[in-house]
Amino acid sequence: MTSTDDRAWLAVAVEEARAGLAEGGIPIGAALVGADGAVLGRGHNRRVQDGDPSTHGETDAFRRAGRQRSYRGTTMVTTLSPCWYCSGLIRQFGISRLVIGEARTFSGGHDWLAESGVEVVLLDDPQCVQMMTQFIAEHPDLWNEDIGVD
């Protein structure tokens, strides 16, 4: 996989994050990419829209990818560092790579994943940082709910 591939897949995740924001939700998008570079599933955080606290961007993309015989060689691409819940999903199913748009506004379990053998690529994308910074400033209560802060 190349940096160009990672950026193209991040564009898919950003598109999903923007769709979530347009729906009144939290702007976090993701895509699960196969070893051959094909997008298997894409999704966005739907906690608000569905009233389901488990529908994070990564879980939505994972579910939309459908059953796979193996997740070895796949890449999870996400606009924001994955929380512990989504990090657990990546580890549980043996997803090999993780591409993160940004980890400035939130840093979840990506260091743990790297220590566990997952290849982690942090792009520090200004577009992702701006999108989350603006959302957090405009919706602090919703953001705190999403990350489990009282």
CSV table of N, CA and C in Angstrom, one decimal:
chain,number,residue,atom,x,y,z
A,1,MET,N,0.8,-1.2,0.0
A,1,MET,CA,0.0,0.0,0.0
A,1,MET,C,0.9,1.2,0.0
A,2,THR,N,0.4,2.3,-0.7
A,2,THR,CA,1.2,3.5,-0.8
A,2,THR,C,0.5,4.7,-0.1
A,3,SER,N,1.2,5.7,0.1
A,3,SER,CA,0.7,6.9,0.7
A,3,SER,C,-0.5,7.5,-0.2
A,4,THR,N,-0.3,7.3,-1.5
A,4,THR,CA,-1.4,7.8,-2.4
A,4,THR,C,-2.7,6.9,-2.2
A,5,ASP,N,-2.5,5.6,-2.0
A,5,ASP,CA,-3.7,4.8,-1.7
A,5,ASP,C,-4.3,5.2,-0.4
A,6,ASP,N,-3.5,5.4,0.6
A,6,ASP,CA,-4.0,5.8,1.9
A,6,ASP,C,-4.8,7.1,1.8
A,7,ARG,N,-4.3,8.1,1.1
A,7,ARG,CA,-5.0,9.4,0.9
A,7,ARG,C,-6.3,9.2,0.1
A,8,ALA,N,-6.3,8.4,-0.9
A,8,ALA,CA,-7.5,8.1,-1.6
A,8,ALA,C,-8.6,7.5,-0.7
A,9,TRP,N,-8.2,6.5,0.1
A,9,TRP,CA,-9.1,5.9,1.0
A,9,TRP,C,-9.6,6.8,2.1
A,10,LEU,N,-8.7,7.7,2.5
A,10,LEU,CA,-9.1,8.7,3.5
A,10,LEU,C,-10.2,9.6,2.9
A,11,ALA,N,-10.1,9.9,1.6
A,11,ALA,CA,-11.1,10.8,1.0
A,11,ALA,C,-12.5,10.1,1.1
A,12,VAL,N,-12.5,8.8,1.0
A,12,VAL,CA,-13.8,8.0,1.1
A,12,VAL,C,-14.3,8.2,2.6
A,13,ALA,N,-13.4,8.1,3.5
A,13,ALA,CA,-13.8,8.2,4.9
A,13,ALA,C,-14.3,9.7,5.2
A,14,VAL,N,-13.6,10.7,4.7
A,14,VAL,CA,-14.0,12.1,4.9
A,14,VAL,C,-15.4,12.3,4.2
A,15,GLU,N,-15.6,11.7,3.1
A,15,GLU,CA,-16.9,11.9,2.5
A,15,GLU,C,-18.0,11.3,3.4
A,16,GLU,N,-17.7,10.2,4.0
A,16,GLU,CA,-18.7,9.6,5.0
A,16,GLU,C,-18.9,10.5,6.2
A,17,ALA,N,-17.8,11.0,6.7
A,17,ALA,CA,-17.9,11.9,7.9
A,17,ALA,C,-18.8,13.1,7.5
A,18,ARG,N,-18.6,13.7,6.4
A,18,ARG,CA,-19.4,14.8,6.0
A,18,ARG,C,-20.9,14.4,5.8
A,19,ALA,N,-21.1,13.2,5.3
A,19,ALA,CA,-22.5,12.7,5.2
A,19,ALA,C,-23.1,12.6,6.6
A,20,GLY,N,-22.4,12.1,7.6
A,20,GLY,CA,-22.9,12.0,8.9
A,20,GLY,C,-23.2,13.4,9.5
A,21,LEU,N,-22.3,14.3,9.3
A,21,LEU,CA,-22.5,15.7,9.8
A,21,LEU,C,-23.8,16.3,9.2
A,22,ALA,N,-24.0,16.1,7.9
A,22,ALA,CA,-25.2,16.6,7.2
A,22,ALA,C,-26.4,16.0,7.7
A,23,GLU,N,-26.4,14.8,8.3
A,23,GLU,CA,-27.5,14.1,8.8
A,23,GLU,C,-27.8,14.5,10.3
A,24,GLY,N,-26.9,15.4,10.8
A,24,GLY,CA,-27.1,15.8,12.2
A,24,GLY,C,-26.3,15.0,13.2
A,25,GLY,N,-25.4,14.2,12.7
A,25,GLY,CA,-24.6,13.3,13.5
A,25,GLY,C,-23.2,13.8,13.7
A,26,ILE,N,-22.3,12.9,14.2
A,26,ILE,CA,-20.9,13.2,14.6
A,26,ILE,C,-20.1,12.9,13.3
A,27,PRO,N,-19.2,13.8,12.9
A,27,PRO,CA,-18.5,13.7,11.7
A,27,PRO,C,-17.3,12.8,11.7
A,28,ILE,N,-17.5,11.5,11.9
A,28,ILE,CA,-16.4,10.5,11.9
A,28,ILE,C,-16.8,9.5,10.8
A,29,GLY,N,-15.9,9.3,9.8
A,29,GLY,CA,-16.2,8.4,8.8
A,29,GLY,C,-15.1,7.3,8.7
A,30,ALA,N,-15.4,6.2,8.0
A,30,ALA,CA,-14.4,5.1,7.9
A,30,ALA,C,-14.7,4.3,6.7
A,31,ALA,N,-13.7,3.5,6.3
A,31,ALA,CA,-13.8,2.5,5.2
A,31,ALA,C,-13.0,1.3,5.5
A,32,LEU,N,-13.5,0.1,5.2
A,32,LEU,CA,-12.7,-1.1,5.3
A,32,LEU,C,-12.3,-1.4,3.9
A,33,VAL,N,-11.0,-1.6,3.7
A,33,VAL,CA,-10.4,-1.8,2.4
A,33,VAL,C,-9.8,-3.2,2.3
A,34,GLY,N,-10.0,-3.9,1.3
A,34,GLY,CA,-9.5,-5.2,1.1
A,34,GLY,C,-8.0,-5.2,0.7
A,35,ALA,N,-7.4,-6.4,0.8
A,35,ALA,CA,-6.0,-6.5,0.5
A,35,ALA,C,-5.7,-6.1,-1.0
A,36,ASP,N,-6.7,-6.2,-1.8
A,36,ASP,CA,-6.6,-5.8,-3.2
A,36,ASP,C,-6.8,-4.3,-3.5
A,37,GLY,N,-7.1,-3.6,-2.4
A,37,GLY,CA,-7.4,-2.1,-2.6
A,37,GLY,C,-8.8,-1.7,-2.8
A,38,ALA,N,-9.7,-2.7,-2.9
A,38,ALA,CA,-11.1,-2.4,-3.1
A,38,ALA,C,-11.8,-2.0,-1.8
A,39,VAL,N,-12.6,-1.0,-1.8
A,39,VAL,CA,-13.4,-0.7,-0.6
A,39,VAL,C,-14.5,-1.7,-0.4
A,40,LEU,N,-14.4,-2.4,0.7
A,40,LEU,CA,-15.3,-3.5,1.0
A,40,LEU,C,-16.6,-2.9,1.7
A,41,GLY,N,-16.4,-1.9,2.5
A,41,GLY,CA,-17.5,-1.2,3.2
A,41,GLY,C,-17.1,0.2,3.6
A,42,ARG,N,-18.1,1.0,3.7
A,42,ARG,CA,-17.8,2.4,4.1
A,42,ARG,C,-19.0,2.8,5.0
A,43,GLY,N,-18.7,3.7,6.0
A,43,GLY,CA,-19.8,4.1,6.9
A,43,GLY,C,-19.4,5.3,7.7
A,44,HIS,N,-20.3,5.7,8.5
A,44,HIS,CA,-20.0,6.9,9.4
A,44,HIS,C,-20.7,6.7,10.7
A,45,ASN,N,-20.3,7.5,11.7
A,45,ASN,CA,-20.9,7.4,13.0
A,45,ASN,C,-22.4,7.7,12.9
A,46,ARG,N,-23.2,6.8,13.4
A,46,ARG,CA,-24.7,7.0,13.3
A,46,ARG,C,-25.3,6.9,14.6
A,47,ARG,N,-24.6,7.2,15.7
A,47,ARG,CA,-25.1,7.1,17.1
A,47,ARG,C,-26.4,8.0,17.2
A,48,VAL,N,-26.3,9.2,16.7
A,48,VAL,CA,-27.4,10.2,16.8
A,48,VAL,C,-28.6,9.8,15.9
A,49,GLN,N,-28.2,9.5,14.6
A,49,GLN,CA,-29.3,9.2,13.6
A,49,GLN,C,-30.0,7.9,14.0
A,50,ASP,N,-29.4,6.9,14.5
A,50,ASP,CA,-30.0,5.6,14.8
A,50,ASP,C,-30.4,5.4,16.2
A,51,GLY,N,-29.9,6.3,17.1
A,51,GLY,CA,-30.1,6.2,18.5
A,51,GLY,C,-29.4,4.9,19.0
A,52,ASP,N,-28.3,4.5,18.4
A,52,ASP,CA,-27.6,3.3,18.7
A,52,ASP,C,-26.2,3.7,19.1
A,53,PRO,N,-25.8,3.6,20.4
A,53,PRO,CA,-24.5,4.0,20.8
A,53,PRO,C,-23.4,3.2,20.3
A,54,SER,N,-23.7,2.0,19.7
A,54,SER,CA,-22.6,1.2,19.1
A,54,SER,C,-22.3,1.4,17.7
A,55,THR,N,-23.0,2.3,17.0
A,55,THR,CA,-22.8,2.5,15.6
A,55,THR,C,-21.7,3.7,15.4
A,56,HIS,N,-20.5,3.3,15.6
A,56,HIS,CA,-19.4,4.2,15.4
A,56,HIS,C,-19.0,4.1,13.9
A,57,GLY,N,-18.2,5.0,13.4
A,57,GLY,CA,-17.8,5.0,12.0
A,57,GLY,C,-17.2,3.7,11.6
A,58,GLU,N,-16.3,3.2,12.4
A,58,GLU,CA,-15.6,2.0,12.0
A,58,GLU,C,-16.5,0.8,12.1
A,59,THR,N,-17.4,0.7,13.1
A,59,THR,CA,-18.3,-0.4,13.1
A,59,THR,C,-19.3,-0.4,12.0
A,60,ASP,N,-19.7,0.8,11.6
A,60,ASP,CA,-20.7,1.0,10.4
A,60,ASP,C,-20.0,0.5,9.1
A,61,ALA,N,-18.7,0.9,8.9
A,61,ALA,CA,-18.0,0.4,7.7
A,61,ALA,C,-17.8,-1.1,7.8
A,62,PHE,N,-17.5,-1.6,9.0
A,62,PHE,CA,-17.2,-3.1,9.2
A,62,PHE,C,-18.5,-3.9,8.8
A,63,ARG,N,-19.6,-3.4,9.4
A,63,ARG,CA,-20.9,-4.1,9.1
A,63,ARG,C,-21.3,-4.1,7.7
A,64,ARG,N,-21.1,-2.9,7.0
A,64,ARG,CA,-21.4,-2.8,5.6
A,64,ARG,C,-20.5,-3.6,4.7
A,65,ALA,N,-19.4,-4.0,5.2
A,65,ALA,CA,-18.5,-4.8,4.4
A,65,ALA,C,-19.0,-6.2,4.3
A,66,GLY,N,-19.8,-6.6,5.3
A,66,GLY,CA,-20.4,-8.0,5.3
A,66,GLY,C,-19.3,-9.0,5.8
A,67,ARG,N,-19.7,-10.2,5.8
A,67,ARG,CA,-18.8,-11.3,6.3
A,67,ARG,C,-17.6,-11.4,5.3
A,68,GLN,N,-16.5,-11.6,5.9
A,68,GLN,CA,-15.3,-11.9,5.1
A,68,GLN,C,-14.7,-13.2,5.7
A,69,ARG,N,-14.2,-14.0,4.9
A,69,ARG,CA,-13.5,-15.2,5.4
A,69,ARG,C,-12.4,-14.9,6.4
A,70,SER,N,-11.7,-13.9,6.0
A,70,SER,CA,-10.6,-13.4,6.9
A,70,SER,C,-10.4,-11.9,6.7
A,71,TYR,N,-9.9,-11.3,7.7
A,71,TYR,CA,-9.7,-9.9,7.6
A,71,TYR,C,-8.2,-9.6,7.5
A,72,ARG,N,-7.4,-10.6,7.5
A,72,ARG,CA,-5.9,-10.5,7.3
A,72,ARG,C,-5.7,-9.8,6.0
A,73,GLY,N,-4.8,-8.8,6.0
A,73,GLY,CA,-4.5,-8.0,4.8
A,73,GLY,C,-5.4,-6.8,4.6
A,74,THR,N,-6.5,-6.7,5.4
A,74,THR,CA,-7.4,-5.5,5.2
A,74,THR,C,-6.9,-4.3,5.9
A,75,THR,N,-7.4,-3.1,5.5
A,75,THR,CA,-7.0,-1.9,6.1
A,75,THR,C,-8.3,-1.2,6.6
A,76,MET,N,-8.3,-0.7,7.8
A,76,MET,CA,-9.4,0.2,8.3
A,76,MET,C,-8.9,1.6,8.2
A,77,VAL,N,-9.7,2.4,7.5
A,77,VAL,CA,-9.3,3.8,7.3
A,77,VAL,C,-10.4,4.6,8.1
A,78,THR,N,-9.9,5.5,8.9
A,78,THR,CA,-10.9,6.3,9.7
A,78,THR,C,-10.4,7.8,9.8
A,79,THR,N,-11.3,8.7,9.9
A,79,THR,CA,-11.0,10.1,10.0
A,79,THR,C,-10.4,10.5,11.3
A,80,LEU,N,-10.7,9.7,12.4
A,80,LEU,CA,-10.2,10.0,13.7
A,80,LEU,C,-9.7,8.7,14.4
A,81,SER,N,-8.7,8.9,15.2
A,81,SER,CA,-8.1,7.8,16.0
A,81,SER,C,-9.3,7.0,16.6
A,82,PRO,N,-9.3,5.7,16.4
A,82,PRO,CA,-10.4,4.8,16.9
A,82,PRO,C,-10.4,4.8,18.4
A,83,CYS,N,-11.6,4.8,19.0
A,83,CYS,CA,-11.8,4.7,20.4
A,83,CYS,C,-11.4,3.2,20.8
A,84,TRP,N,-11.5,2.9,22.1
A,84,TRP,CA,-11.2,1.6,22.5
A,84,TRP,C,-12.1,0.5,22.0
A,85,TYR,N,-13.4,0.9,21.9
A,85,TYR,CA,-14.4,-0.1,21.3
A,85,TYR,C,-14.0,-0.4,19.9
A,86,CYS,N,-13.7,0.6,19.1
A,86,CYS,CA,-13.4,0.3,17.7
A,86,CYS,C,-12.0,-0.3,17.5
A,87,SER,N,-11.1,0.1,18.4
A,87,SER,CA,-9.8,-0.6,18.5
A,87,SER,C,-9.9,-2.1,18.8
A,88,GLY,N,-10.8,-2.4,19.7
A,88,GLY,CA,-11.0,-3.8,20.0
A,88,GLY,C,-11.6,-4.6,18.8
A,89,LEU,N,-12.4,-3.9,18.0
A,89,LEU,CA,-12.9,-4.6,16.8
A,89,LEU,C,-11.8,-4.9,15.8
A,90,ILE,N,-10.9,-3.9,15.6
A,90,ILE,CA,-9.8,-4.1,14.7
A,90,ILE,C,-8.9,-5.2,15.2
A,91,ARG,N,-8.6,-5.3,16.5
A,91,ARG,CA,-7.8,-6.4,17.0
A,91,ARG,C,-8.5,-7.7,17.0
A,92,GLN,N,-9.8,-7.7,17.4
A,92,GLN,CA,-10.6,-9.0,17.5
A,92,GLN,C,-10.6,-9.7,16.1
A,93,PHE,N,-10.8,-8.9,15.0
A,93,PHE,CA,-10.9,-9.5,13.7
A,93,PHE,C,-9.6,-9.6,12.9
A,94,GLY,N,-8.5,-9.2,13.5
A,94,GLY,CA,-7.2,-9.3,12.8
A,94,GLY,C,-7.0,-8.4,11.6
A,95,ILE,N,-7.7,-7.2,11.7
A,95,ILE,CA,-7.4,-6.2,10.6
A,95,ILE,C,-6.0,-5.8,10.7
A,96,SER,N,-5.3,-5.9,9.5
A,96,SER,CA,-3.8,-5.7,9.5
A,96,SER,C,-3.3,-4.3,9.6
A,97,ARG,N,-4.0,-3.4,9.0
A,97,ARG,CA,-3.5,-2.0,8.9
A,97,ARG,C,-4.6,-1.0,9.4
A,98,LEU,N,-4.2,0.1,9.9
A,98,LEU,CA,-5.1,1.2,10.3
A,98,LEU,C,-4.5,2.5,9.8
A,99,VAL,N,-5.3,3.2,9.0
A,99,VAL,CA,-4.9,4.5,8.5
A,99,VAL,C,-5.8,5.5,9.2
A,100,ILE,N,-5.2,6.5,9.9
A,100,ILE,CA,-5.9,7.5,10.7
A,100,ILE,C,-5.8,8.9,10.1
A,101,GLY,N,-6.9,9.5,9.9
A,101,GLY,CA,-6.8,10.9,9.4
A,101,GLY,C,-6.2,11.9,10.4
A,102,GLU,N,-6.6,11.8,11.7
A,102,GLU,CA,-6.0,12.6,12.7
A,102,GLU,C,-6.2,12.1,14.1
A,103,ALA,N,-5.3,12.4,15.0
A,103,ALA,CA,-5.4,12.0,16.4
A,103,ALA,C,-5.1,13.2,17.4
A,104,ARG,N,-5.3,14.4,16.8
A,104,ARG,CA,-5.0,15.6,17.7
A,104,ARG,C,-6.2,15.8,18.6
A,105,THR,N,-7.4,15.7,18.1
A,105,THR,CA,-8.6,16.0,18.9
A,105,THR,C,-9.0,14.9,19.7
A,106,PHE,N,-8.6,13.7,19.4
A,106,PHE,CA,-8.9,12.5,20.2
A,106,PHE,C,-7.9,11.4,19.9
A,107,SER,N,-7.3,10.8,20.9
A,107,SER,CA,-6.4,9.7,20.7
A,107,SER,C,-6.9,8.5,21.4
A,108,GLY,N,-7.3,7.5,20.7
A,108,GLY,CA,-7.9,6.3,21.2
A,108,GLY,C,-6.9,5.2,21.4
A,109,GLY,N,-7.1,4.1,20.9
A,109,GLY,CA,-6.3,2.9,21.1
A,109,GLY,C,-5.3,2.6,20.0
A,110,HIS,N,-4.9,3.6,19.2
A,110,HIS,CA,-4.0,3.2,18.1
A,110,HIS,C,-2.6,2.8,18.5
A,111,ASP,N,-2.1,3.4,19.6
A,111,ASP,CA,-0.8,3.0,20.1
A,111,ASP,C,-0.8,1.5,20.6
A,112,TRP,N,-1.9,1.1,21.3
A,112,TRP,CA,-2.1,-0.3,21.7
A,112,TRP,C,-2.2,-1.2,20.5
A,113,LEU,N,-2.9,-0.8,19.4
A,113,LEU,CA,-2.9,-1.6,18.2
A,113,LEU,C,-1.5,-1.7,17.6
A,114,ALA,N,-0.8,-0.7,17.5
A,114,ALA,CA,0.6,-0.8,17.0
A,114,ALA,C,1.4,-1.7,17.8
A,115,GLU,N,1.3,-1.7,19.1
A,115,GLU,CA,2.0,-2.6,20.0
A,115,GLU,C,1.6,-4.0,19.8
A,116,SER,N,0.4,-4.2,19.3
A,116,SER,CA,-0.2,-5.5,19.1
A,116,SER,C,0.1,-6.1,17.7
A,117,GLY,N,0.9,-5.3,16.9
A,117,GLY,CA,1.2,-5.8,15.6
A,117,GLY,C,0.5,-5.2,14.4
A,118,VAL,N,-0.5,-4.3,14.7
A,118,VAL,CA,-1.2,-3.7,13.6
A,118,VAL,C,-0.3,-2.6,13.0
A,119,GLU,N,-0.2,-2.5,11.7
A,119,GLU,CA,0.5,-1.4,11.1
A,119,GLU,C,-0.4,-0.1,11.2
A,120,VAL,N,0.1,0.9,11.8
A,120,VAL,CA,-0.7,2.1,12.0
A,120,VAL,C,0.0,3.3,11.2
A,121,VAL,N,-0.8,3.9,10.4
A,121,VAL,CA,-0.4,5.1,9.6
A,121,VAL,C,-1.2,6.3,10.1
A,122,LEU,N,-0.5,7.3,10.6
A,122,LEU,CA,-1.2,8.5,11.1
A,122,LEU,C,-0.9,9.6,10.1
A,123,LEU,N,-1.9,10.1,9.4
A,123,LEU,CA,-1.7,11.0,8.3
A,123,LEU,C,-1.7,12.5,8.8
A,124,ASP,N,-2.3,12.8,10.0
A,124,ASP,CA,-2.4,14.1,10.5
A,124,ASP,C,-3.0,15.1,9.5
A,125,ASP,N,-4.1,14.7,8.9
A,125,ASP,CA,-4.7,15.5,7.8
A,125,ASP,C,-5.4,16.7,8.4
A,126,PRO,N,-5.0,17.9,7.8
A,126,PRO,CA,-5.6,19.2,8.3
A,126,PRO,C,-7.1,19.3,8.2
A,127,GLN,N,-7.6,18.7,7.1
A,127,GLN,CA,-9.1,18.7,6.8
A,127,GLN,C,-9.8,17.9,8.0
A,128,CYS,N,-9.3,16.8,8.4
A,128,CYS,CA,-9.9,16.0,9.5
A,128,CYS,C,-9.8,16.8,10.8
A,129,VAL,N,-8.6,17.4,11.0
A,129,VAL,CA,-8.5,18.1,12.3
A,129,VAL,C,-9.5,19.3,12.3
A,130,GLN,N,-9.6,20.0,11.2
A,130,GLN,CA,-10.5,21.2,11.2
A,130,GLN,C,-12.0,20.7,11.4
A,131,MET,N,-12.4,19.6,10.7
A,131,MET,CA,-13.7,19.2,10.8
A,131,MET,C,-14.1,18.8,12.3
A,132,MET,N,-13.2,18.1,13.0
A,132,MET,CA,-13.5,17.7,14.4
A,132,MET,C,-13.4,18.9,15.3
A,133,THR,N,-12.4,19.7,15.1
A,133,THR,CA,-12.2,20.9,16.0
A,133,THR,C,-13.5,21.8,16.0
A,134,GLN,N,-14.0,22.0,14.8
A,134,GLN,CA,-15.2,22.8,14.6
A,134,GLN,C,-16.4,22.1,15.3
A,135,PHE,N,-16.5,20.8,15.0
A,135,PHE,CA,-17.7,20.1,15.6
A,135,PHE,C,-17.6,20.1,17.1
A,136,ILE,N,-16.5,19.9,17.7
A,136,ILE,CA,-16.3,19.8,19.2
A,136,ILE,C,-16.7,21.2,19.7
A,137,ALA,N,-16.2,22.3,19.1
A,137,ALA,CA,-16.5,23.6,19.6
A,137,ALA,C,-18.0,23.9,19.5
A,138,GLU,N,-18.7,23.5,18.5
A,138,GLU,CA,-20.1,23.8,18.3
A,138,GLU,C,-21.0,22.8,19.0
A,139,HIS,N,-20.5,21.6,19.4
A,139,HIS,CA,-21.4,20.6,20.0
A,139,HIS,C,-20.7,19.9,21.1
A,140,PRO,N,-20.2,20.6,22.1
A,140,PRO,CA,-19.4,19.9,23.2
A,140,PRO,C,-20.2,18.8,23.9
A,141,ASP,N,-21.4,19.0,24.2
A,141,ASP,CA,-22.2,18.0,24.9
A,141,ASP,C,-22.3,16.7,24.1
A,142,LEU,N,-22.6,16.8,22.8
A,142,LEU,CA,-22.8,15.7,22.0
A,142,LEU,C,-21.4,14.9,21.9
A,143,TRP,N,-20.3,15.7,21.7
A,143,TRP,CA,-19.0,15.1,21.6
A,143,TRP,C,-18.7,14.4,22.9
A,144,ASN,N,-18.9,15.0,24.1
A,144,ASN,CA,-18.6,14.4,25.3
A,144,ASN,C,-19.4,13.1,25.5
A,145,GLU,N,-20.7,13.1,25.0
A,145,GLU,CA,-21.5,11.9,25.1
A,145,GLU,C,-20.9,10.8,24.2
A,146,ASP,N,-20.4,11.2,23.1
A,146,ASP,CA,-19.8,10.2,22.1
A,146,ASP,C,-18.6,9.5,22.7
A,147,ILE,N,-17.7,10.3,23.4
A,147,ILE,CA,-16.5,9.7,23.9
A,147,ILE,C,-16.6,9.2,25.4
A,148,GLY,N,-17.8,9.3,25.9
A,148,GLY,CA,-18.1,8.8,27.2
A,148,GLY,C,-17.6,9.6,28.4
A,149,VAL,N,-17.6,11.0,28.2
A,149,VAL,CA,-17.3,11.9,29.3
A,149,VAL,C,-18.5,12.5,29.8
A,150,ASP,N,-18.6,12.4,31.2
A,150,ASP,CA,-19.8,13.0,31.8
A,150,ASP,C,-19.8,14.5,31.9
